[in-house]
Structures are given as structure tokens and as C-alpha cells.
Amino acid sequence: MEHLEVLKTYKIYVGGNFPRTESGRYYKVYDSEKELLANACLCSRKDVRNAVKTARGAFGGWKSRSAYNRGQILYRIAEMMESRRAEFESQLSKIGFTATEASADVNASIDRLIYYAGWTDKYQQVFGSVNPVASAHFNFSILDPTGVVGIFAPENSPLLGLVSVVAPVIAGGNTCVVLASEMYPLPSIIFAEVLNSSDVPGGVVNILTGKKEELAEHFSSHVDVNAMMYSDKLSAEMKKLIDENASTSVKRVIKKPVEDWYHEKAQDPYFIIDVQETKTTWHPVGF
Amino acid sequence: MSNTTETKETPYKPTSPNSKLDFASIWEYAPAPESNDHVEIAERYELFIDGKFVKPSKGRYFKSTNPATKEEITEFAEATQADVDKAVKSARKAFNGEWSTLAPKTRGKYLYRIARMLQERAREFAVLESMDGGKPIRESRDVDVPLAAAHFFYYAGWADKLDYAFPGKKPEPIGVCGQIIPWNFPLLMLAWKIAPALACGNTVVLKPAETTSLTALKFAELVKDAGVPAGVVNIVTGAGQTGAEIVNHKDIDKVAFTGSTGVGKLIQKSLAGTDKKFTLELGGKGALIVFEDAPIDQAVEGIINAIFFNQGHVCCAGSRLLVQEGVVDLVVQKLKDRMETLIVGDPLDKNTDIGAINSGQQFDTINSFLEIGVEEGADVYQSKCSIPENGYFIRPTLLTNVAQSNRVVQEEIFGPVLTVQTFRTADEAIDKANNTPYGLAGGVWTDKGSKIFKVGAGLRSGVVWANTYNKFDPTSPFGGYKESGVGREGGLHGLAAYVNLKK
């Protein structure tokens, strides 16, 4: 029986839904043979703003989840990824990964999720403190998520790189707006489908596709984005633009230069605490 | 027996819960000035660069006045680009040379020496701090100077234990740190900056605020006396332009700034595109949330300390009172009664609660905010105490009938001015508390422990004081969320500002 393949429409992921870009614009995504793979959404300033609003709305609920629950949900993402591995591998193969490489990329992505799932209820213990103040007070410091984080996902590691930057941010109770790899955006949308079926509340991870060149300005100047995070080497102009815009609202800019996402240095709890605020509480001790 | 009868005849008993605290008609305070005979203030102070006191390259000096009397007390050198460059070079030389070859424990022992010498000269530093900046001697004596010494003592001990501070990482010093500090806690902010920087093996170029440079230069003498190698600590005086020269100097590796959010943003912007690290400790608009079940008298004491400590020149001051509706009248009445007892006056008098506003400029800023408050419809209440004729003094002030969107509620006044709002539910209190661009500190008063944790978790601020306020300790991390800054000072977390982490 003849079967004409049903091609998938790749949309963006905002607030747990898969809308198209409000701009109606698209750009063409090609495979390694220069054949058309899909029309991806070319997101606009308005898409960034919608996503930030959604991320802000989801923040209070997500940060209030217990550490145990966040860990379970990250683990669930790994489970769902395992069950969808064929689709990830197939997609990665189309953009130039060999079968072995694609499989290794999915394996490493799953393992990375489990790595951070395990950290959710431990980083407070390692990086928080009880402080022996000299007065009659009980004093302790905990880590509290920074808020809404704008993420530029790594350009050349469309799955493992993406997972490696998103997992620690949400493990710590932040919500995020991610701009996927510009040239290889499709794995990010498959990842969004995994998130969508993994008990991750809508709005915790929002994934946009489009051009960094266009959207860097809008991510970095949005005053309700508390932090910007990227790991690629950006152009000097873009780096400066992001820093300058960040200064208008004292936004944190976190640069995590990573070249090899398989390297052991590509995961550690400092990825989590880079987007945490230290909160110190005092209370008198007495009768 | 006769005493008891007399007390009964007194219209108000100061300690009874519903009476005015009418101390003045019962007794009067005699002046109790701290002597300043033993302190020496030179006619002029030079820059401290490479272990020596040197004249500024352009030969310019600026006057420093005592804000309580408006009398000039000394003058400081104005550091220009060439001076800052010299200071940075000297810090670089020390960083590449002697300082980095020292054993960490020796580095620590220099800090211990500094801590001890500060304790030995505590009285002198306290008097100078009050004369130069206007803060009450009781505060400089009991808070600023002891805490500064404690800070050096605390970080001294870290110098040879840094490998235990960052699990899985190897901390390395950053290099030359440019540090710019404000005028509200001159010596204490110097300690917050220099102690951790040196403990981690960095060298520093520090600029004190132009209105309060005196204790920094006295500190330079102490650094010399302690035998700290030349160039490790450099102190350059001047105004904003001097600060800008530090921030923009190519050979500065890290900038640490404490001051206003406006200047902090400018600094962050001017560092854009560079790989210089920075930490910012900026403004605040702390909320004081008082629930109906709070111990009201304790809460009132806490509020007084939250807003009137150091004339309200405190970035983490609790400057917005949020009272649950049922007790607002009681709290405001008690607050007014307690405000009447506050003594505003000579900073060197040990009875003084509120000293002088730090400068003419800040005096004008606060007064202009009071005008703004009136224009916005606020009711202004000021205590009726007498204030000295000379000098910059402002009575403790309440602004009631204000709205969340008012400028006096949203913006940092940095003076003895408290706004009063009400709330009904805990969620409303949290929403109002978080509804400013700032996030430095907040206070909660309630007798219910579970409520403290719930409200504390909801506050987007770096410090939560529960049933207390304005407490500081070297072991306790301090710093802001949102537009109140980046990074922490104090405690283990404060070390992160002064190291690069390598695996």
C-alpha cells in the first residue's frame, strides 16, 4: 500500500501550547543534503513578550513546587525522551549526525536530565548555609530562583546542548524562554512535545525559533526577564548589546562557555546556582 | 511608698501600653558628648598608592565638612586618571609579585592584624566616622567599627581555607579589584569590600565616597602600620569621575560597587562587552509587614530601628510600612508616640538617636521627596523634637495616605521617612512588598512561625528579617534581588565575588 508521508508542522511552544508565531513569518530549515526539512516559525518581538509573560505567570507555581516534585518531573522528562528516542535520532540523522552519534546524543541528553533531576533536592544542602552570627539570632541562607531566564540555546548542539542549559535552570525553580538553535531548531520542538507530556506545567519552558540577530535586542531589553544565559561565543556587538540592555534593569547575564557538551565540565551544580539568589533570613532567639 | 503615690499622679506612665511615652516631662537628658580630644585630623589627606601617601597629579583637593555643623574639617586629594592609573599599576605589581607568592595563611594573618588594630583604635575610628558622616556615636561605636573589625576577623580565617568553600571547584583570585563605596557606612563598607578581596588573594584600588573619606585614609595608615605589602591596598579619593576612571580602567579585573541603583546601572552599562566581573550592592525600598497577631510593641521598636537607624541612610532600610488593617490605628499611634521620644541632634552625643543628614545634597533630596509626597496627596507627620540650628537635620517623618504607585512608595528616599500602607491578607502584603523594582530586604512581624516562613518565601528580597530588622553580621550574606544588585557580600557566599572558579 502506498503511503504518502504526513509532514509535521513545527510550531513554537509557549504556555504549554503549540502556537504559530504571531507574526506569521517563517524561515526554511534544511537537512544536511540542503533539502527542505520544514518551515520553522520566525519569531518576533511580540512572541518574546508573550513568552515572557507566560513564563512570569508560571514562575510562582513552579518555584513553590517541592524540590522532590521538581526532581520527579525532570526524571519524567527523561522517561518520555527515552520513549521518543527514535524520533530524536531520526531528526538528528537528517541534520548530519551518524546513527551512532545520534544515539549517543540522545543517551547523553537523557542522562543529563537525570543528573539534574537528582540535584533538585540536594543543591540547597550543598550551597545553602546556617550562619553563626554573633548576636542572639537564628540565621540561615537558602537559594531562591532568580526568576524568568532568557536562554540562547547552543547553536551546534541542538539537542544535548539545549537540554544541558534548560535542565539546570528549571531544576532550580526558574522558568525560561529559550531561543532554539537557529540552524537546527527542529529537535527543540520535539523536545517541547516531550515536555508537554511530562508533567512540566505550561509556561515553565517556552521555546521559540528564529534569529538571534533579531531577537537578542528584545530578550535583553525586556525588564521582566531577570537573567540571560548563553554558552556560545557571540559576536562582540551582540555581547555588548545584551550587556548594555541588561543594565537597564540590572539583569544578570550568565555566560557559560562550553564547547563540548559531552565533556564532564558541561554539567555541574554551578549551572543551577548561577541562576539562584541567596536569601538570608534572621529571627531572634529567646524566650 | 511615697514614690508609688507620685507615679500614680503622673498623667502618663511611660511603660504602660496605652499611654504616650512622655519621657521629656519626667526627665531631661543632659548632654553626654563623646570627647574628640584624642583624635587627630590632619589639615589635608593625600592619596594612598603603592604603600605611600602621595600628592594628586593635578594638585587638586576638595573640602570635607562635618554635616552636623557645616564646618570644614579637612581636605582630600582629587584622584584623576593619572592617579587611578598609578594605583592600578601598583595593585597589579603587587598582585603579580609579593602578594601572590605569600602563603595563604600569611595573607590571613595580615587580615587578622588589621582586625586587631581596628579594635585597638576603635574609639578613634568611631569618633571620626561620626564627625565626618553625621551618624550618631552610639551607632559608629557599637555597630560600624566593631562590625568592620569583625569582618576582617571573619575573612582572615578564610584565606587558607578557600578550597573548602566551593565544592568540586578550585578557587583562584581574580586579580585587581576596583571598589567604590558609599557614604552611609564608610568604614564598614570598606571592610565589606577589602576583607574578602584580600582573603581571596586579590589586590584592590578603593574609592571612598567624597563626603566620607576620612576613615578610609585613617585605614590606609593602619594598613601601613600592619605591614601589608605595598600596592595590595590603594585608596584614591574623589567624586564620581574618579570612580568612572576606576570602572573604565583596562587593567581592572573586577568592579565592586555599593551605592545607588542609578549609578549601579551606569556601571553595569559601562562594563558591557568586557569580561570584567562585577558585583553591585544597590538601592532598596524594604517593606515592613506587620500582622495583627504580631507583638505590637516589639514591632514598633523594630520599625523604629528599620527606618531611623543611621538617619535612614541605609540601602536595606525598612521604608515602607505595611500594616494589617485591624491594627493600623494602634500601630501608627504607638509609632508616633515612640517617634516623639527620639532625640535628633549632635552625632557625638551618646544620647542621640538620629544624627545629621550626611550632606547638603542628600538633605535637599530628602526634602524634595517630602514635597513630592505632599503633591501626591500624602499626609506628613513629623515628631516635634527640637533640632540643632546649624547642620543638616530632619525630624523622623511618617507619610500616611499614600498609594502603591506614588513615587514616595516606589523610590528610595534614603532618609528618615517612612510610608504607611495597609493590607488585609498575607498575599496582598506579599504582592505590595514585591511591587517595586527593588529587592534588597524586607521585614515580617507575626507571632506565628509558619506565617514567617510562608511570607518570607514569598518575598523577593535578599534579606528577610523576621521579628527584627537591620541586623548585620560578617557571617551573614547580604545583597539584592532584581534592581537591588548582583552578588552577595558577607559569609561564605561573599567569597564568590572575589574568585574565579576552576575545575
Coordinates of C-alpha atoms in Angstrom, one line a residue, chain B residues 38-470:
Chain B
H38 CA 42.1 62.3 71.3
V39 CA 41.6 62.2 67.6
E40 CA 43.9 63.9 65.2
I41 CA 42.6 65.1 61.9
A42 CA 45.3 66.4 59.5
E43 CA 44.7 69.5 57.5
R44 CA 44.9 67.6 54.3
Y45 CA 45.0 63.9 53.2
E46 CA 46.8 62.6 50.2
L47 CA 46.2 59.5 48.1
F48 CA 47.4 56.1 49.3
I49 CA 49.2 54.4 46.4
D50 CA 51.8 51.7 46.5
G51 CA 52.2 51.9 50.3
K52 CA 52.9 55.6 50.3
F53 CA 50.9 58.8 50.7
V54 CA 51.3 60.7 47.5
K55 CA 50.1 64.0 46.2
P56 CA 47.5 64.0 43.4
S57 CA 48.9 64.6 39.9
K58 CA 46.8 67.6 39.2
G59 CA 47.3 69.0 42.7
R60 CA 43.6 69.4 43.3
Y61 CA 41.9 69.0 46.7
F62 CA 38.3 69.1 47.9
K63 CA 36.9 70.0 51.3
S64 CA 35.1 67.7 53.6
T65 CA 32.6 69.1 56.1
N66 CA 31.0 67.9 59.3
P67 CA 27.3 67.8 58.3
A68 CA 26.3 68.4 61.9
T69 CA 28.0 71.8 62.0
K70 CA 28.7 72.5 58.3
E71 CA 32.3 73.2 59.4
E72 CA 35.1 72.1 57.2
I73 CA 37.2 69.5 58.9
T74 CA 39.9 68.6 56.4
E75 CA 40.5 68.2 52.7
F76 CA 41.1 65.3 50.4
A77 CA 43.1 64.8 47.2
E78 CA 41.2 64.5 44.0
A79 CA 42.5 61.5 42.1
T80 CA 42.4 61.9 38.3
Q81 CA 43.1 59.5 35.5
A82 CA 46.8 59.5 36.0
D83 CA 46.5 58.8 39.8
V84 CA 44.0 56.0 39.2
D85 CA 46.3 54.5 36.6
K86 CA 49.2 54.7 39.1
A87 CA 47.1 53.0 41.7
V88 CA 46.0 50.2 39.3
K89 CA 49.6 49.6 38.2
S90 CA 50.7 49.4 41.8
A91 CA 47.9 46.9 42.6
R92 CA 48.9 44.9 39.5
K93 CA 52.5 44.9 40.5
A94 CA 51.6 43.7 44.0
F95 CA 49.2 41.1 42.6
N96 CA 51.8 39.6 40.2
G97 CA 54.6 40.0 42.8
E98 CA 54.8 39.6 46.5
W99 CA 51.1 39.2 47.4
S100 CA 50.6 36.1 45.2
T101 CA 53.7 34.4 46.5
L102 CA 52.6 34.7 50.1
A103 CA 51.3 31.6 51.8
P104 CA 47.5 31.9 52.2
K105 CA 47.9 31.7 55.9
T106 CA 50.2 34.6 55.9
R107 CA 47.7 36.6 53.8
G108 CA 45.2 35.7 56.5
K109 CA 47.5 36.8 59.3
Y110 CA 47.7 40.3 57.7
L111 CA 44.0 40.5 57.8
Y112 CA 44.0 39.4 61.5
R113 CA 46.5 42.2 62.2
I114 CA 44.2 44.7 60.5
A115 CA 41.2 43.4 62.6
R116 CA 43.1 43.7 65.8
M117 CA 44.5 47.2 65.0
L118 CA 40.9 48.3 64.2
Q119 CA 39.8 47.1 67.5
E120 CA 42.7 48.9 69.2
R121 CA 41.8 52.2 67.5
A122 CA 38.1 51.6 67.7
R123 CA 37.2 54.7 69.6
E124 CA 39.2 57.0 67.3
F125 CA 37.5 55.5 64.2
A126 CA 34.1 55.8 65.8
V127 CA 34.6 59.5 66.6
L128 CA 35.9 60.2 63.1
E129 CA 33.1 58.4 61.5
S130 CA 30.5 60.4 63.4
M131 CA 32.3 63.7 62.8
D132 CA 32.8 63.1 59.0
G133 CA 29.5 61.5 58.2
G134 CA 27.0 62.7 60.9
K135 CA 26.0 59.3 62.2
P136 CA 25.3 59.0 66.0
I137 CA 28.3 58.0 68.0
R138 CA 26.3 55.2 69.6
E139 CA 26.0 53.6 66.1
S140 CA 29.5 54.2 64.9
R141 CA 30.8 52.9 68.3
D142 CA 28.5 49.9 68.6
V143 CA 27.8 48.9 65.0
D144 CA 30.1 50.3 62.3
V145 CA 33.5 49.9 63.8
P146 CA 33.0 46.6 65.7
L147 CA 31.4 45.1 62.7
A148 CA 34.2 46.3 60.4
A149 CA 36.8 44.7 62.7
A150 CA 34.6 41.5 62.9
H151 CA 34.5 41.4 59.1
F152 CA 38.3 41.4 58.8
F153 CA 38.5 38.8 61.5
Y154 CA 35.9 36.6 59.7
Y155 CA 37.6 36.7 56.3
A156 CA 41.1 36.4 57.7
G157 CA 40.2 32.9 58.6
W158 CA 39.0 32.1 55.1
A159 CA 42.4 32.9 53.4
D160 CA 43.8 29.4 53.9
K161 CA 40.5 27.5 53.7
L162 CA 39.2 28.6 50.3
D163 CA 39.5 25.0 48.9
Y164 CA 36.6 24.1 51.2
A165 CA 34.3 26.9 50.1
F166 CA 33.4 25.8 46.5
P167 CA 32.7 22.0 46.3
G168 CA 34.2 20.5 43.2
K169 CA 36.0 23.7 42.1
K170 CA 39.3 25.3 42.6
P171 CA 39.0 29.0 43.5
E172 CA 41.6 31.4 42.1
P173 CA 42.0 35.1 42.8
I174 CA 40.6 37.4 40.1
G175 CA 43.3 40.0 40.1
V176 CA 43.0 43.7 40.6
C177 CA 39.6 44.8 42.1
G178 CA 38.2 48.3 41.7
Q179 CA 36.0 49.0 44.6
I180 CA 33.7 52.0 45.1
I181 CA 31.8 52.5 48.3
P182 CA 29.1 54.8 49.6
W183 CA 28.9 57.4 52.4
N184 CA 26.4 55.7 54.7
F185 CA 28.7 53.2 56.3
P186 CA 32.1 54.4 55.2
L187 CA 34.4 52.1 57.2
L188 CA 32.1 49.2 57.3
M189 CA 31.6 49.2 53.5
L190 CA 35.4 49.4 53.2
A191 CA 35.7 46.3 55.3
W192 CA 33.0 44.5 53.3
K193 CA 35.0 45.2 50.2
I194 CA 38.6 44.8 51.2
A195 CA 38.4 41.9 53.6
P196 CA 37.1 39.3 51.2
A197 CA 39.1 40.6 48.3
L198 CA 42.4 40.3 50.2
A199 CA 41.4 37.0 51.8
C200 CA 41.0 35.5 48.3
G201 CA 44.3 36.8 47.2
N202 CA 43.3 39.9 45.1
T203 CA 44.7 43.4 45.4
V204 CA 42.5 46.5 45.5
V205 CA 42.0 50.1 44.4
L206 CA 39.3 51.5 46.6
K207 CA 37.5 54.8 46.3
P208 CA 35.6 56.1 49.3
A209 CA 32.6 58.4 48.9
E210 CA 33.7 62.1 48.6
T211 CA 31.8 63.2 51.6
T212 CA 33.2 60.5 53.9
S213 CA 36.8 59.7 53.0
L214 CA 38.3 60.2 56.4
T215 CA 38.2 56.8 57.9
A216 CA 39.4 55.3 54.6
L217 CA 42.6 57.4 54.8
K218 CA 42.9 56.5 58.5
F219 CA 42.5 52.9 57.5
A220 CA 45.4 53.4 55.0
E221 CA 47.6 54.4 57.9
L222 CA 46.6 51.2 59.6
V223 CA 47.4 49.1 56.5
K224 CA 50.8 50.6 56.6
D225 CA 51.3 50.0 60.3
A226 CA 50.2 46.4 59.8
G227 CA 53.0 45.9 57.3
V228 CA 50.7 44.9 54.4
P229 CA 52.9 44.7 51.3
A230 CA 52.9 47.9 49.2
G231 CA 50.3 48.1 46.5
V232 CA 47.9 45.5 48.0
V233 CA 45.6 48.2 49.2
N234 CA 45.4 51.5 47.3
I235 CA 43.0 54.2 48.3
V236 CA 42.1 57.0 45.9
T237 CA 39.7 59.8 46.9
G238 CA 37.5 61.8 44.6
A239 CA 33.9 62.1 43.2
G240 CA 32.1 60.3 40.5
Q241 CA 34.7 60.9 37.9
T242 CA 37.3 59.2 39.9
G243 CA 35.0 56.2 40.2
A244 CA 34.5 56.2 36.5
E245 CA 38.2 56.1 35.9
I246 CA 38.4 53.0 38.1
V247 CA 35.5 51.3 36.4
N248 CA 36.8 52.0 32.9
H249 CA 40.5 51.2 33.6
K250 CA 41.6 48.5 31.2
D251 CA 43.6 46.6 33.8
I252 CA 40.9 46.3 36.4
D253 CA 39.6 42.7 36.5
K254 CA 36.6 43.2 38.8
V255 CA 34.4 46.0 39.9
A256 CA 32.6 46.0 43.2
F257 CA 30.2 48.9 43.8
T258 CA 27.9 49.8 46.6
G259 CA 25.6 52.8 46.0
S260 CA 22.5 53.9 44.2
T261 CA 20.7 51.8 41.6
G262 CA 21.1 54.7 39.1
V263 CA 24.9 54.7 39.3
G264 CA 24.9 50.9 39.5
K265 CA 23.2 50.7 36.2
L266 CA 25.6 53.1 34.7
I267 CA 28.5 51.0 35.9
Q268 CA 26.9 47.8 34.5
K269 CA 26.4 49.6 31.2
S270 CA 30.0 50.9 31.0
L271 CA 31.2 47.3 31.6
A272 CA 29.1 46.0 28.7
G273 CA 31.1 43.9 26.3
T274 CA 34.1 43.5 28.6
D275 CA 35.0 40.4 30.5
K276 CA 35.3 42.3 33.8
K277 CA 33.4 40.7 36.6
F278 CA 31.2 42.9 38.8
T279 CA 29.1 42.8 41.9
L280 CA 26.6 45.5 42.7
E281 CA 25.0 46.4 46.0
L282 CA 22.3 48.9 45.2
G283 CA 19.2 50.6 46.5
G284 CA 16.2 49.3 48.2
K285 CA 12.7 50.0 49.4
G286 CA 12.3 47.5 52.1
A287 CA 8.7 46.6 53.3
L288 CA 7.9 46.0 56.9
I289 CA 4.9 43.7 57.1
V290 CA 3.1 43.8 60.5
F291 CA 0.4 41.3 61.0
E292 CA -2.4 41.6 63.6
D293 CA -1.0 38.8 65.6
A294 CA 2.4 40.5 65.9
P295 CA 3.7 41.6 69.3
I296 CA 2.9 45.2 68.6
D297 CA 5.4 46.9 71.0
Q298 CA 8.2 44.8 69.6
A299 CA 7.1 45.5 66.1
V300 CA 7.1 49.3 66.8
E301 CA 10.7 49.0 68.1
G302 CA 11.6 47.1 65.0
I303 CA 10.0 49.7 62.8
I304 CA 11.9 52.5 64.5
N305 CA 15.2 50.7 64.1
A306 CA 14.3 49.8 60.5
I307 CA 13.7 53.3 59.3
F308 CA 15.6 55.6 61.6
F309 CA 18.8 53.7 62.0
N310 CA 21.6 55.8 60.6
Q311 CA 19.1 58.6 59.7
G312 CA 17.5 56.2 57.2
H313 CA 20.7 56.3 55.1
V314 CA 20.5 52.5 54.8
C315 CA 20.1 50.7 51.5
C316 CA 18.1 48.0 53.2
A317 CA 16.1 50.4 55.4
G318 CA 12.6 49.4 56.0
S319 CA 11.0 52.4 54.5
R320 CA 7.5 51.1 53.6
L321 CA 5.3 50.0 56.5
L322 CA 2.5 47.6 55.6
V323 CA 0.1 47.1 58.5
Q324 CA -2.8 44.7 58.6
E325 CA -5.9 46.7 58.7
G326 CA -7.2 45.7 62.1
V327 CA -4.2 47.1 63.9
V328 CA -3.2 50.1 61.8
D329 CA -4.5 52.7 64.1
L330 CA -2.8 51.2 67.1
V331 CA 0.5 50.7 65.3
V332 CA 0.5 54.2 63.9
Q333 CA -0.4 55.8 67.3
K334 CA 2.3 53.8 69.1
L335 CA 4.8 54.7 66.3
K336 CA 4.0 58.4 66.7
D337 CA 4.4 58.2 70.4
R338 CA 7.7 56.4 70.1
M339 CA 8.9 58.9 67.5
E340 CA 8.3 61.7 69.9
T341 CA 11.0 60.2 72.2
L342 CA 13.7 60.1 69.6
I343 CA 16.5 62.6 70.1
V344 CA 17.7 64.3 66.9
G345 CA 21.0 66.1 67.4
D346 CA 24.7 66.2 67.9
P347 CA 26.1 63.0 66.4
L348 CA 28.8 62.9 69.1
D349 CA 26.3 63.0 71.9
K350 CA 25.8 59.5 73.3
N351 CA 22.1 60.1 73.8
T352 CA 21.5 61.0 70.2
D353 CA 19.2 58.6 68.3
I354 CA 19.3 60.3 64.9
G355 CA 22.3 62.3 63.8
A356 CA 22.9 64.6 60.9
I357 CA 21.9 64.0 57.3
N358 CA 25.1 63.2 55.5
S359 CA 25.4 66.1 53.2
G360 CA 23.6 69.2 51.9
Q361 CA 22.8 67.4 48.7
Q362 CA 21.1 64.5 50.5
F363 CA 19.3 66.9 52.8
D364 CA 17.8 68.5 49.6
T365 CA 16.9 65.2 48.1
I366 CA 15.0 64.1 51.2
N367 CA 13.2 67.4 51.4
S368 CA 12.3 67.3 47.8
F369 CA 10.8 63.8 48.3
L370 CA 8.7 65.2 51.2
E371 CA 7.4 67.8 48.8
I372 CA 6.6 65.2 46.2
G373 CA 4.8 63.2 48.9
V374 CA 2.6 66.2 49.7
E375 CA 1.9 66.8 46.0
E376 CA 0.9 63.1 45.7
G377 CA -1.6 63.6 48.5
A378 CA 0.3 62.1 51.4
D379 CA -0.3 63.3 55.0
V380 CA 3.0 64.2 56.6
Y381 CA 3.6 63.6 60.3
Q382 CA 6.9 64.7 61.9
S383 CA 7.9 64.4 65.5
K384 CA 8.0 67.6 67.4
C385 CA 11.6 67.3 68.8
S386 CA 13.9 70.2 68.7
I387 CA 16.7 70.1 66.1
P388 CA 20.0 72.0 66.1
E389 CA 20.0 75.2 64.1
N390 CA 23.2 74.5 62.2
G391 CA 23.8 71.5 60.2
Y392 CA 21.6 69.2 58.2
F393 CA 18.9 67.6 60.4
I394 CA 15.5 66.2 59.5
R395 CA 12.9 65.1 62.0
P396 CA 11.6 61.5 61.9
T397 CA 8.8 61.5 59.4
L398 CA 5.7 59.4 58.5
L399 CA 3.8 59.6 55.3
T400 CA 0.3 58.2 55.5
N401 CA -2.4 58.2 52.9
V402 CA -0.1 57.0 50.2
A403 CA -0.7 54.7 47.2
Q404 CA 1.4 51.9 45.9
S405 CA 2.1 53.8 42.7
N406 CA 3.3 57.0 44.5
R407 CA 6.9 58.0 44.0
V408 CA 7.5 58.1 47.7
V409 CA 6.4 54.4 47.8
Q410 CA 8.3 53.3 44.7
E411 CA 11.5 55.3 45.0
E412 CA 14.3 55.2 47.5
I413 CA 14.4 58.3 49.7
F414 CA 17.4 57.3 51.8
G415 CA 16.3 59.4 54.8
P416 CA 14.2 59.1 58.0
V417 CA 11.0 58.9 56.1
L418 CA 8.5 56.0 56.4
T419 CA 5.4 55.5 54.3
V420 CA 2.4 53.7 55.7
Q421 CA 0.1 51.4 53.8
T422 CA -2.4 48.7 54.9
F423 CA -3.3 45.2 53.8
R424 CA -5.9 42.6 54.5
T425 CA -4.5 39.3 53.5
A426 CA -0.9 37.8 53.6
D427 CA -1.0 37.5 49.8
E428 CA -1.8 41.2 49.4
A429 CA 1.1 42.1 51.8
I430 CA 3.5 40.0 49.7
D431 CA 2.3 41.5 46.5
K432 CA 2.7 45.0 47.8
A433 CA 6.0 44.2 49.3
N434 CA 7.3 42.9 46.0
N435 CA 5.8 45.7 43.9
T436 CA 8.8 47.9 43.4
P437 CA 11.9 47.4 41.2
Y438 CA 14.0 46.7 44.3
G439 CA 14.6 43.5 46.2
L440 CA 17.1 44.1 49.0
A441 CA 15.4 43.4 52.3
G442 CA 12.1 43.0 54.0
G443 CA 10.7 42.5 57.5
V444 CA 7.9 40.4 58.9
W445 CA 6.3 40.7 62.3
T446 CA 4.0 38.0 63.5
D447 CA 3.8 35.6 66.4
K448 CA 3.2 32.7 64.1
G449 CA 6.2 30.8 62.9
S450 CA 4.6 29.2 60.0
K451 CA 3.5 32.6 58.7
I452 CA 7.1 33.8 58.9
F453 CA 8.2 31.1 56.6
K454 CA 5.4 31.4 54.1
V455 CA 5.7 35.2 53.9
G456 CA 9.5 35.0 53.9
A457 CA 9.4 32.6 51.0
G458 CA 7.2 34.9 49.0
L459 CA 9.4 38.0 49.5
R460 CA 11.7 38.6 46.5
S461 CA 14.5 40.1 48.6
G462 CA 18.0 39.0 49.6
V463 CA 17.4 39.5 53.3
V464 CA 14.3 38.7 55.4
W465 CA 14.3 40.0 58.9
A466 CA 11.6 38.3 60.9
N467 CA 10.6 40.0 64.2
T468 CA 13.8 42.0 63.9
Y469 CA 15.4 44.4 61.5
N470 CA 18.7 45.9 60.3

